[in-house]
Coordinates of C-alpha atoms and ligand atoms in Angstrom, one line a residue:
X1 CA -16.1 -26.1 -13.9
X2 CA -14.1 -24.3 -16.8
X3 CA -10.4 -25.8 -16.8
X4 CA -8.5 -23.2 -18.1
X5 CA -4.6 -22.7 -19.6
X6 CA -1.8 -20.7 -18.0
X7 CA -0.9 -20.1 -22.3
X8 CA -4.9 -19.6 -22.5
X9 CA -4.2 -16.2 -19.6
X10 CA -1.7 -15.0 -20.9
X11 CA -3.2 -13.6 -24.5
X12 CA -5.7 -11.8 -22.1
X13 CA -2.4 -9.4 -21.1
X14 CA -3.8 -5.9 -21.8
X15 CA -5.9 -3.3 -20.3
X16 CA -9.0 -3.7 -23.9
X17 CA -8.9 -7.3 -22.4
X18 CA -7.3 -8.0 -19.4
X19 CA -7.5 -11.3 -17.1
X20 CA -5.4 -12.3 -13.7
X21 CA -4.8 -15.4 -11.8
X22 CA -6.1 -15.2 -8.4
X23 CA -5.3 -18.2 -6.0
X24 CA -5.7 -20.1 -9.1
X25 CA -8.6 -19.2 -10.0
X26 CA -9.4 -17.1 -13.3
X27 CA -10.4 -13.0 -13.1
X28 CA -11.6 -10.9 -15.6
X29 CA -11.1 -8.0 -13.8
X30 CA -11.1 -5.8 -17.6
X31 CA -14.5 -3.3 -16.2
X32 CA -13.3 -3.6 -13.0
X33 CA -9.5 -1.6 -13.7
X34 CA -11.2 1.7 -14.5
X35 CA -12.4 1.4 -10.9
X36 CA -9.8 0.0 -8.7
X37 CA -9.0 2.2 -6.1
X38 CA -4.9 1.5 -6.1
X39 CA -5.2 2.2 -10.0
X40 CA -5.2 0.7 -12.6
X41 CA -1.0 0.1 -13.5
X42 CA -0.6 -2.3 -9.6
X43 CA -3.6 -4.8 -11.9
X44 CA -1.5 -4.6 -15.4
X45 CA 1.6 -5.1 -14.3
X46 CA -0.3 -8.9 -13.3
X47 CA -1.9 -8.8 -16.6
X48 CA -2.2 -12.8 -17.9
X49 CA -0.6 -13.3 -15.1
X50 CA -0.7 -15.0 -11.7
X51 CA -1.1 -11.7 -8.9
X52 CA -1.8 -13.8 -6.1
X53 CA 1.4 -12.5 -4.4
X54 CA 0.8 -9.0 -5.5
X55 CA -2.6 -9.3 -4.3
X56 CA -1.9 -11.3 -0.8
X57 CA 0.4 -8.5 -0.2
X58 CA -2.8 -6.1 0.2
X59 CA -5.9 -7.5 0.0
X60 CA -7.7 -9.9 1.7
X61 CA -9.3 -12.4 -0.9
X62 CA -12.6 -11.7 0.8
X63 CA -12.5 -8.1 -1.5
X64 CA -13.6 -10.7 -4.0
X65 CA -16.5 -11.8 -3.1
X66 CA -16.7 -7.9 -1.3
X67 CA -16.8 -6.1 -4.5
X68 CA -16.0 -7.9 -7.8
X69 CA -19.3 -9.1 -10.2
X70 CA -19.9 -13.2 -9.8
X71 CA -19.2 -12.8 -13.8
X72 CA -15.5 -11.4 -13.6
X73 CA -14.9 -15.2 -12.5
X74 CA -13.5 -17.1 -15.3
X75 CA -13.0 -20.5 -14.2
X76 CA -10.2 -22.2 -12.1
X77 CA -7.0 -22.5 -14.4
X78 CA -5.1 -25.7 -15.2
X79 CA -2.5 -26.3 -12.4
X80 CA -0.5 -28.7 -16.0
X81 CA 0.0 -25.2 -17.9
X82 CA 1.5 -23.7 -15.0
X83 CA 4.9 -23.2 -15.3
X84 CA 6.9 -22.2 -12.1
X85 CA 9.2 -19.4 -11.8
X86 CA 12.2 -19.5 -9.4
X87 CA 12.3 -16.0 -7.5
X88 CA 15.9 -13.7 -7.9
X89 CA 16.7 -11.2 -5.0
X90 CA 16.8 -7.7 -6.8
X91 CA 18.9 -5.3 -5.9
X92 CA 16.0 -3.6 -3.5
X93 CA 15.2 -7.4 -2.6
X94 CA 19.2 -6.8 -1.1
X95 CA 18.9 -3.8 0.2
X96 CA 16.2 -4.8 2.7
X97 CA 17.3 -7.7 4.0
X98 CA 21.2 -5.6 4.5
X99 CA 18.4 -3.2 6.2
X100 CA 16.2 -5.9 8.1
X101 CA 19.9 -7.7 9.3
X102 CA 21.8 -4.9 10.6
X103 CA 18.3 -3.1 12.0
X104 CA 19.0 -2.0 15.9
X105 CA 17.5 -3.9 18.7
X106 CA 14.1 -3.0 19.9
X107 CA 15.6 -2.1 23.1
X108 CA 17.3 1.7 21.4
X109 CA 13.8 2.8 20.3
X110 CA 13.3 5.1 22.0
X111 CA 10.4 7.2 20.4
X112 CA 8.7 7.2 17.5
X113 CA 11.1 8.5 15.4
X114 CA 13.2 6.1 16.2
X115 CA 10.5 3.6 14.6
X116 CA 10.8 5.5 11.6
X117 CA 14.0 5.9 11.3
X118 CA 14.2 2.2 10.9
X119 CA 11.1 1.5 9.3
X120 CA 12.3 3.6 6.3
X121 CA 15.1 1.2 5.2
X122 CA 13.0 -2.0 6.3
X123 CA 9.9 -1.2 4.2
X124 CA 9.5 -1.6 0.3
X125 CA 9.6 1.3 -1.8
X126 CA 6.2 1.4 -2.0
X127 CA 5.4 0.8 1.1
X128 CA 7.3 3.4 2.5
X129 CA 5.6 6.0 -0.2
X130 CA 2.3 4.7 0.8
X131 CA 2.6 5.1 4.2
X132 CA 4.4 8.1 4.9
X133 CA 3.3 9.7 1.9
X134 CA 0.6 13.3 2.2
X135 CA -1.0 15.4 -0.5
X136 CA 0.5 17.6 -2.9
X137 CA 3.3 19.9 -0.7
X138 CA 3.0 18.1 2.3
X139 CA 2.3 21.5 4.2
X140 CA -0.3 20.0 5.5
X141 CA 0.9 16.6 7.1
X142 CA 3.8 18.6 8.4
X143 CA 1.8 21.1 9.7
X144 CA 0.0 18.3 11.9
X145 CA 3.5 17.7 13.8
X146 CA 4.4 21.9 14.1
X147 CA 1.6 22.7 15.3
X148 CA 2.1 21.0 18.7
X149 CA 4.9 23.1 18.8
X150 CA 2.9 25.9 19.2
X151 CA 1.9 25.0 22.9
X152 CA 3.5 25.2 25.4
X153 CA 3.5 24.0 29.0
X154 CA 2.1 25.5 32.1
X155 CA 3.5 23.4 34.7
X156 CA 1.7 23.6 37.7
X157 CA 4.2 22.2 41.1
X158 CA 4.6 20.8 44.7
X159 CA 0.7 18.5 44.0
X160 CA 1.5 15.2 45.6
X161 CA 2.2 12.9 41.9
X162 CA 3.4 10.0 44.1
X163 CA -0.4 8.2 41.6
X164 CA -0.7 8.7 38.1
X165 CA -3.9 7.5 36.7
X166 CA -3.7 7.5 32.5
X167 CA -6.8 5.5 32.0
X168 CA -10.3 7.0 30.8
X169 CA -13.3 5.6 28.9
X170 CA -13.6 6.2 25.4
X171 CA -17.6 6.3 24.5
X172 CA -17.7 4.4 27.6
X173 CA -15.2 1.9 27.3
X174 CA -12.1 1.2 28.9
X175 CA -8.5 2.4 27.4
X176 CA -5.6 2.1 29.3
X177 CA -5.0 5.4 28.1
X178 CA -6.7 8.2 26.3
X179 CA -4.9 6.5 22.9
X180 CA -6.2 4.5 20.5
X181 CA -5.0 3.3 17.4
X182 CA -6.8 4.3 14.2
X183 CA -7.5 3.2 10.9
X184 CA -4.6 2.8 7.7
X185 CA -5.4 0.6 5.3
X186 CA -3.2 -1.6 3.6
X187 CA -1.4 -3.1 6.7
X188 CA 0.4 -6.4 4.8
X189 CA 2.7 -3.9 2.5
X190 CA 4.4 -3.3 6.1
X191 CA 4.4 -6.6 7.8
X192 CA 2.7 -9.9 6.0
X193 CA 0.2 -10.7 9.2
X194 CA -1.0 -7.2 8.2
X195 CA -3.3 -5.5 11.0
X196 CA -3.9 -8.9 13.3
X197 CA -0.8 -7.6 14.6
X198 CA -1.9 -3.9 15.8
X199 CA -5.3 -6.1 17.7
X200 CA -2.8 -8.1 19.6
X201 CA -0.7 -5.5 20.2
X202 CA -4.2 -3.0 21.3
X203 CA -5.2 -5.5 23.6
X204 CA -1.7 -6.3 25.4
X205 CA -1.9 -2.7 26.4
X206 CA -5.5 -2.6 26.7
X207 CA -6.7 0.2 24.5
X208 CA -8.7 0.0 22.0
X209 CA -8.1 -0.2 18.2
X210 CA -10.0 1.1 14.6
X211 CA -10.3 -1.7 12.2
X212 CA -10.5 -0.2 8.7
X213 CA -13.2 -0.5 6.1
X214 CA -10.3 -1.0 3.4
X215 CA -8.2 -3.4 5.9
X216 CA -5.7 -6.3 4.4
X217 CA -7.2 -8.8 6.3
X218 CA -10.2 -9.5 7.2
X219 CA -13.1 -8.7 9.1
X220 CA -13.3 -12.1 10.6
X221 CA -9.4 -12.0 11.3
X222 CA -9.4 -9.0 12.7
X223 CA -12.7 -9.9 14.8
X224 CA -10.7 -13.4 15.6
X225 CA -7.2 -11.5 16.7
X226 CA -9.6 -9.5 19.6
X227 CA -8.5 -10.6 23.1
X228 CA -11.2 -11.5 25.9
X229 CA -13.0 -7.7 26.4
X230 CA -10.8 -7.0 23.4
X231 CA -12.9 -3.6 21.9
X232 CA -13.1 -1.8 18.2
X233 CA -14.5 0.3 16.6
X234 CA -15.2 0.3 13.2
X235 CA -13.8 3.0 10.2
X236 CA -15.9 3.2 7.6
X237 CA -15.8 4.2 4.1
X238 CA -19.4 4.5 2.4
X239 CA -19.7 2.5 -0.6
X240 CA -21.3 4.3 -3.5
X241 CA -23.0 0.7 -3.5
X242 CA -25.9 0.7 -0.4
X243 CA -26.7 -2.9 -0.5
X244 CA -22.8 -2.9 0.1
X245 CA -22.7 -0.5 2.7
X246 CA -24.8 -2.0 5.0
X247 CA -23.5 -5.5 4.8
X248 CA -20.3 -4.3 5.5
X249 CA -22.5 -1.6 8.1
X250 CA -24.0 -4.6 9.8
X251 CA -21.3 -7.2 9.3
X252 CA -19.3 -5.4 11.4
X253 CA -21.7 -4.5 14.5
X254 CA -22.8 -8.2 14.5
X255 CA -19.4 -9.3 15.4
X256 CA -18.8 -6.9 18.2
X257 CA -17.5 -3.9 16.9
X258 CA -18.8 -0.9 19.0
X259 CA -18.5 2.3 17.1
X260 CA -19.0 3.3 13.8
X261 CA -16.6 5.9 12.3
X262 CA -17.6 7.2 9.0
X263 CA -14.8 9.1 7.3
X264 CA -16.0 12.1 6.0
X265 CA -12.9 13.9 4.5
X266 CA -12.9 11.7 1.5
X267 CA -15.3 12.1 -1.5
X268 CA -11.9 11.7 -3.5
X269 CA -8.7 9.9 -3.0
X270 CA -5.7 13.1 -2.0
X271 CA -3.4 13.7 -4.5
X272 CA 0.3 11.7 -3.0
X273 CA 2.8 12.4 -4.5
X274 CA 5.2 11.2 -3.6
X275 CA 3.1 7.7 -4.1
X276 CA 2.1 8.0 -7.4
X277 CA 5.8 8.8 -8.8
X278 CA 6.9 5.4 -6.8
X279 CA 3.9 4.0 -8.8
X280 CA 5.5 5.2 -12.3
X281 CA 8.5 2.8 -11.6
X282 CA 8.6 -0.7 -13.6
X283 CA 5.1 -0.1 -15.2
X284 CA 4.6 -2.6 -17.5
X285 CA 5.3 -1.0 -21.1
X286 CA 1.7 -0.9 -22.4
X287 CA 0.9 2.2 -19.9
X288 CA 3.2 3.8 -19.8
X289 CA 2.3 6.6 -22.5
X290 CA -0.9 9.0 -23.4
X291 CA -3.7 6.4 -21.6
X292 CA -2.7 7.1 -18.3
X293 CA -4.8 6.0 -15.0
X294 CA -6.8 7.4 -13.3
X295 CA -5.7 8.0 -10.0
X296 CA -1.5 8.4 -11.7
X297 CA -3.5 11.0 -14.0
X298 CA -4.5 12.8 -10.7
X299 CA -6.7 13.8 -7.9
X300 CA -9.4 15.0 -10.0
X301 CA -10.4 11.7 -11.5
X302 CA -9.5 10.1 -8.7
X303 CA -13.2 8.9 -7.6
X304 CA -14.2 5.4 -6.7
X305 CA -17.7 3.6 -6.4
X306 CA -15.3 2.5 -3.2
X307 CA -16.1 5.5 -1.5
X308 CA -19.6 7.9 -2.5
X309 CA -18.2 11.5 -3.2
X310 CA -22.5 12.0 -2.7
X311 CA -22.7 11.4 0.7
X312 CA -24.2 14.0 2.1
X313 CA -25.6 15.3 6.1
X314 CA -29.4 13.6 5.2
X315 CA -27.5 10.6 5.1
X316 CA -26.6 9.9 8.6
X317 CA -30.5 9.4 9.3
X318 CA -30.4 6.1 7.3
X319 CA -27.0 4.4 9.1
X320 CA -28.5 5.5 12.3
X321 CA -31.8 3.0 10.9
X322 CA -29.1 0.2 9.5
X323 CA -27.0 0.5 13.3
X324 CA -27.6 0.6 16.4
X325 CA -23.8 1.4 17.2
X326 CA -22.7 4.6 17.9
X327 CA -21.5 6.8 14.9
X328 CA -18.9 9.1 15.3
X329 CA -17.7 11.9 11.8
X330 CA -14.8 10.8 10.9
X331 CA -12.7 14.1 9.2
X332 CA -14.3 17.1 10.8
X333 CA -12.4 20.7 10.3
X334 CA -14.2 23.4 11.1
X335 CA -16.6 24.6 14.8
X336 CA -19.8 24.5 11.7
X337 CA -19.6 20.9 10.8
X338 CA -19.0 19.9 14.6
X339 CA -21.9 22.0 15.7
X340 CA -24.2 20.3 12.6
X341 CA -22.6 16.4 13.5
X342 CA -24.1 16.9 17.3
X343 CA -27.0 18.3 16.1
X344 CA -27.3 15.3 12.9
X345 CA -26.8 12.8 17.1
X346 CA -23.8 11.7 16.3
X347 CA -21.7 10.8 18.9
X348 CA -18.6 12.1 18.3
X349 CA -16.3 13.4 15.8
X350 CA -12.6 12.5 15.5
X351 CA -11.1 16.5 14.4
X352 CA -8.9 15.6 11.7
X353 CA -7.5 15.9 8.2
X354 CA -6.3 12.5 7.6
X355 CA -2.9 12.8 8.4
X356 CA -2.5 15.3 5.8
X357 CA -3.5 12.8 3.0
X358 CA -6.4 14.7 1.7
X359 CA -6.8 18.3 1.5
X360 CA -3.2 20.7 1.5
X361 CA -4.1 23.5 4.0
X362 CA -6.3 21.7 5.5
X363 CA -5.6 23.2 9.6
X364 CA -4.4 21.0 11.9
X365 CA -6.9 19.7 14.2
X366 CA -5.1 20.3 17.1
X367 CA -5.6 24.2 16.2
X368 CA -9.0 23.8 15.1
X369 CA -9.7 21.7 18.9
X370 CA -9.8 25.1 20.8
X371 CA -12.8 27.0 18.5
X372 CA -14.9 23.7 18.2
X373 CA -15.0 23.3 22.1
X374 CA -16.0 27.0 22.5
X375 CA -18.5 26.8 19.6
X376 CA -20.0 23.6 21.0
X377 CA -20.1 25.2 24.6
X378 CA -22.0 28.2 22.7
X379 CA -24.5 26.2 21.7
X380 CA -24.7 23.9 24.7
X381 CA -23.9 20.7 22.6
X382 CA -20.4 19.9 24.6
X383 CA -21.7 17.2 26.9
X384 CA -23.6 15.7 23.8
X385 CA -20.4 14.2 22.1
X386 CA -16.9 13.4 22.5
X387 CA -13.9 14.9 20.5
X388 CA -11.1 13.0 19.6
X389 CA -7.6 14.9 17.6
X390 CA -5.3 12.8 15.8
X391 CA -2.7 13.4 13.1
X392 CA 0.8 14.2 13.8
X393 CA 1.0 12.8 17.7
X394 CA 4.0 11.4 18.4
X395 CA 5.0 12.1 22.2
X396 CA 3.8 12.4 25.8
X397 CA 2.7 15.8 25.7
X398 CA 0.4 16.1 22.7
X399 CA -2.3 13.6 24.0
X400 CA -1.0 15.8 27.4
X401 CA -1.8 19.4 25.0
X402 CA -5.0 17.9 23.6
X403 CA -6.5 16.7 26.5
X404 CA -5.5 19.6 28.0
X405 CA -8.2 21.6 25.0
X406 CA -10.9 19.0 25.3
X407 CA -10.4 16.6 23.7
X408 CA -10.9 13.0 25.1
X409 CA -8.5 11.1 23.6
X410 CA -6.2 10.7 20.1
X411 CA -5.9 8.8 17.7
X412 CA -1.6 7.5 16.2
X413 CA -1.9 6.6 13.0
X414 CA 1.1 6.2 11.1
X415 CA 3.7 5.5 13.7
X416 CA 1.8 2.5 14.5
X417 CA 2.4 1.0 10.7
X418 CA 6.0 2.1 10.7
X419 CA 6.0 -0.4 14.5
X420 CA 4.7 -3.0 13.0
X421 CA 6.7 -2.9 9.4
X422 CA 10.0 -2.3 12.1
X423 CA 9.5 -5.0 14.7
X424 CA 6.4 -7.0 14.5
X425 CA 4.1 -7.1 17.5
X426 CA 6.2 -6.6 19.6
X427 CA 7.8 -3.2 18.2
X428 CA 3.7 -1.8 18.3
X429 CA 3.3 -2.5 22.5
X430 CA 7.4 -0.8 23.0
X431 CA 5.9 2.2 20.7
X432 CA 2.3 2.2 22.8
X433 CA 4.2 2.3 25.9
X434 CA 6.8 4.6 25.1
X435 CA 3.1 7.2 24.4
X436 CA 2.0 5.8 27.9
X437 CA 5.5 6.3 30.0
X438 CA 5.7 10.3 28.8
X439 CA 2.0 10.5 29.4
X440 CA 2.5 9.7 32.6
X441 CA 5.9 11.5 33.3
X442 CA 4.5 14.8 32.3
X443 CA 1.2 14.2 33.9
X444 CA 3.9 13.8 36.4
X445 CA 6.2 17.4 35.9
X446 CA 2.2 19.1 35.1
X447 CA 1.3 19.0 38.6
X448 CA -1.4 16.5 37.9
X449 CA -2.9 13.2 38.6
X450 CA -6.0 11.9 36.5
X451 CA -6.9 13.5 32.7
X452 CA -9.7 15.2 35.1
X453 CA -7.3 17.4 36.4
X454 CA -5.4 18.2 32.9
X455 CA -7.5 22.1 32.9
X456 CA -6.6 23.8 29.8
X457 CA -4.9 27.1 31.6
X458 CA -2.3 24.5 31.9
X459 CA -1.3 24.8 27.9
X460 CA -0.4 28.5 27.0
X461 CA -1.7 28.6 23.2
X462 CA -1.7 32.2 22.2
X463 CA 0.9 31.3 19.2
X464 CA -1.3 27.8 18.0
X465 CA -2.9 30.1 15.4
X466 CA 0.4 31.8 14.4
X467 CA 2.2 29.1 11.4
X468 CA 5.4 31.1 11.0
X469 CA 6.6 30.2 15.1
X470 CA 7.9 27.0 14.8
X471 CA 10.6 25.9 17.1
X472 CA 13.6 24.0 14.9
X473 CA 12.5 20.2 15.4
X474 CA 15.8 17.3 14.5
X475 CA 14.2 15.2 15.3
X476 CA 11.6 14.7 12.7
X477 CA 13.7 16.9 9.8
X478 CA 16.1 13.7 10.2
X479 CA 13.4 11.2 9.4
X480 CA 11.0 13.2 7.6
X481 CA 11.4 12.4 3.6
X482 CA 11.0 15.3 1.3
X483 CA 8.4 15.0 -1.4
X484 CA 11.1 16.0 -4.4
X485 CA 11.5 13.9 -7.5
X486 CA 14.9 12.5 -8.2
X487 CA 17.1 14.6 -10.2
X488 CA 17.6 11.5 -13.3
X489 CA 13.5 12.0 -13.0
X490 CA 13.4 15.0 -14.0
Ligands
HEM1 C1 -3.9 -8.6 -9.1 C2 -4.6 -8.4 -8.3 C3 -4.5 -6.6 -7.1 C4 -3.6 -5.9 -7.2 C5 -1.9 -6.6 -7.8 C6 -4.2 -4.9 -6.0 C7 -2.7 -3.9 -5.9 C8 -3.2 -3.1 -5.1 C9 -2.6 -2.1 -4.6 C10 -0.9 -2.2 -5.0 C11 -3.4 -1.1 -3.9 C12 -2.8 0.0 -3.5 C13 -2.3 1.5 -3.6 C14 -1.8 2.8 -3.5 O1 -0.9 2.0 -3.0 O2 -2.9 3.5 -3.1 C15 -4.7 -1.5 -3.8 C16 -5.2 -0.6 -3.8 C17 -7.3 -1.1 -3.7 N1 -7.8 -2.6 -3.9 FE1 -6.3 -3.7 -5.5 N2 -4.7 -4.9 -5.8 C18 -5.7 -6.2 -7.0 C19 -7.2 -6.3 -7.0 C20 -7.9 -5.9 -5.9 C21 -10.0 -6.4 -6.9 C22 -10.0 -7.3 -7.4 C23 -10.2 -5.0 -5.1 C24 -11.4 -4.8 -5.1 C25 -12.5 -6.6 -5.9 C26 -9.3 -4.2 -4.7 C27 -9.4 -3.4 -4.3 C28 -9.0 -2.0 -4.1 C29 -8.7 -1.7 -3.1 C30 -10.5 -1.7 -2.3 C31 -7.8 -0.6 -2.6 C32 -7.9 0.7 -2.6 C33 -6.8 0.7 -0.7 C34 -6.3 2.0 -0.3 O3 -5.6 2.5 -1.2 O4 -7.0 2.8 0.2 N3 -8.1 -4.8 -5.5 N4 -4.5 -2.3 -4.8
FMN2 C1 -0.8 4.5 5.6 C2 -2.6 5.4 6.1 C3 -3.6 4.7 5.4 C4 -5.0 5.5 5.8 N1 -5.7 4.5 5.8 C5 -7.2 5.3 6.3 C6 -8.3 4.7 5.7 O1 -8.3 3.4 5.2 N2 -9.7 5.4 6.6 C7 -9.6 6.2 7.4 O2 -10.1 6.5 7.7 N3 -7.9 6.6 7.3 C8 -7.2 6.3 6.7 N4 -5.8 7.0 6.8 C9 -5.9 8.7 8.1 C10 -5.8 8.4 9.5 O3 -6.7 7.1 10.1 C11 -5.3 9.5 10.3 O4 -6.8 10.0 10.3 C12 -4.1 9.7 10.2 O5 -3.2 9.2 10.1 C13 -3.6 9.5 12.2 O6 -2.6 11.0 11.5 P1 -1.1 10.1 11.8 O7 -0.6 9.2 10.6 O8 0.1 12.1 11.5 O9 -0.9 9.5 13.1 C14 -4.6 6.9 6.9 C15 -3.4 7.6 7.0 C16 -2.6 6.4 6.6 C17 -0.8 7.1 7.2

């Protein structure tokens, strides 16, 4: 085994020649730099240095074996040559430390916006930007929330609602209420343990977790964190290399994941400017200037082999040949594609615009739901496929409205990250309990005992398509972080 000195590594500190130490091993990341979906800049900050701490905050160790070619590994670092430096507390570290010390008790969290307000203070600037940002003007991000406010309720009374049962089945698997935790990448940005926190909380609350391809934890870690009988689904970003994709899918199936959710709304990454702006802060000097970074330079170049832009309907046959997990398409946004998904044999679709992070001005899932249900019904396909929606779910009423309009369940993303980042597993459990309690209260107030009793005529959707009609919403406005550049940067 080749031993490499720290001094030798430090010479390879530029874009054209970039070595990084990760867990005592030296890698040549020069060729990988332009492909890194997180951008070149982030890796260049670690060029010629030990990048372990920065790497561990984001990635599971096995990502290297999975995606880097073996020749990128150069040798082991010679420990005798490493000079240890003490970490000093920066202004930002201090701000966060104080915010964590001063945060309210978990019992004071009365709704999901309360978690968001705490998370905005306790997260690092990078994590907050990554989690909270949406594409471009964030019109779709806000619309995901606003659309629910254009649906009103028509409660029935005198219906004996002593007993209310919100449990359901999703693809045949039990769920204590019609909600699952959807895939969100990079959990360790918010909590040192990452997505396993969501695994444990889902188990406690008897709901299903969807595991992301690009999690911070390894698949093995998330599988090992599973409780007895716990159900997990797997979210897939299709890699351009079919062998890698096949390996990922078959590993998920072997390890007991019960469905494959293929993300279809991200042939390239959306332009999330709030997130991009944070990455400009602290850039190493050799990265400033005209040689800009793929992802930071703009969406047009943010294509990576981690997400295959050539994915198309014909590929579904191949997926069905490599797995017997039911296939669900995540990111359907029109009735035409919903019909195609059903015709191609998919067992489910998620109406989703990726939490407003991809195409700005995509409509909200809840707005699309009625037309998707109508078209599937007309084609006689409604019974062959389950429909889920995600984006902007923050209240029990939101869940009720989605079920009334024909969804089997809803997915939830950011609020779980916020609850995890501010209060860990207990926080996620509490946030889920709040939602379940809200839903059961709404069911009682609406005069229904089970989800099957929730009918389309219980919601008034005449304003749903009128995008100007939105009631003033103080809680949302209070936590919404506007994508407005700081003045000093203008
Ligand atoms: C010192 C080395 C590395 C550091 C510091 C690093 C850091 C990061 C960061 C901060 C992100 C998030 C970007 C964002 O906010 O959107 C990211 C994304 C990503 N990185 Fe790395 N990374 C490193 C090496 C690697 C390696 C070696 C691989 C694979 C072989 C890899 C694969 C990925 C992938 C797939 C993503 C996309 C996740 C997403 O945006 O959803 N990274 N990386
Ligand atoms: C921080 C973050 C990371 C995400 N990562 C992924 C991902 O890796 N794969 C994916 O299919 N969707 C991803 N999504 C989209 C979510 O699965 C989901 O569609 C969206 O978050 C739902 O909206 P909500 O956050 O308003 O609940 C991500 C969303 C966020 C906020």
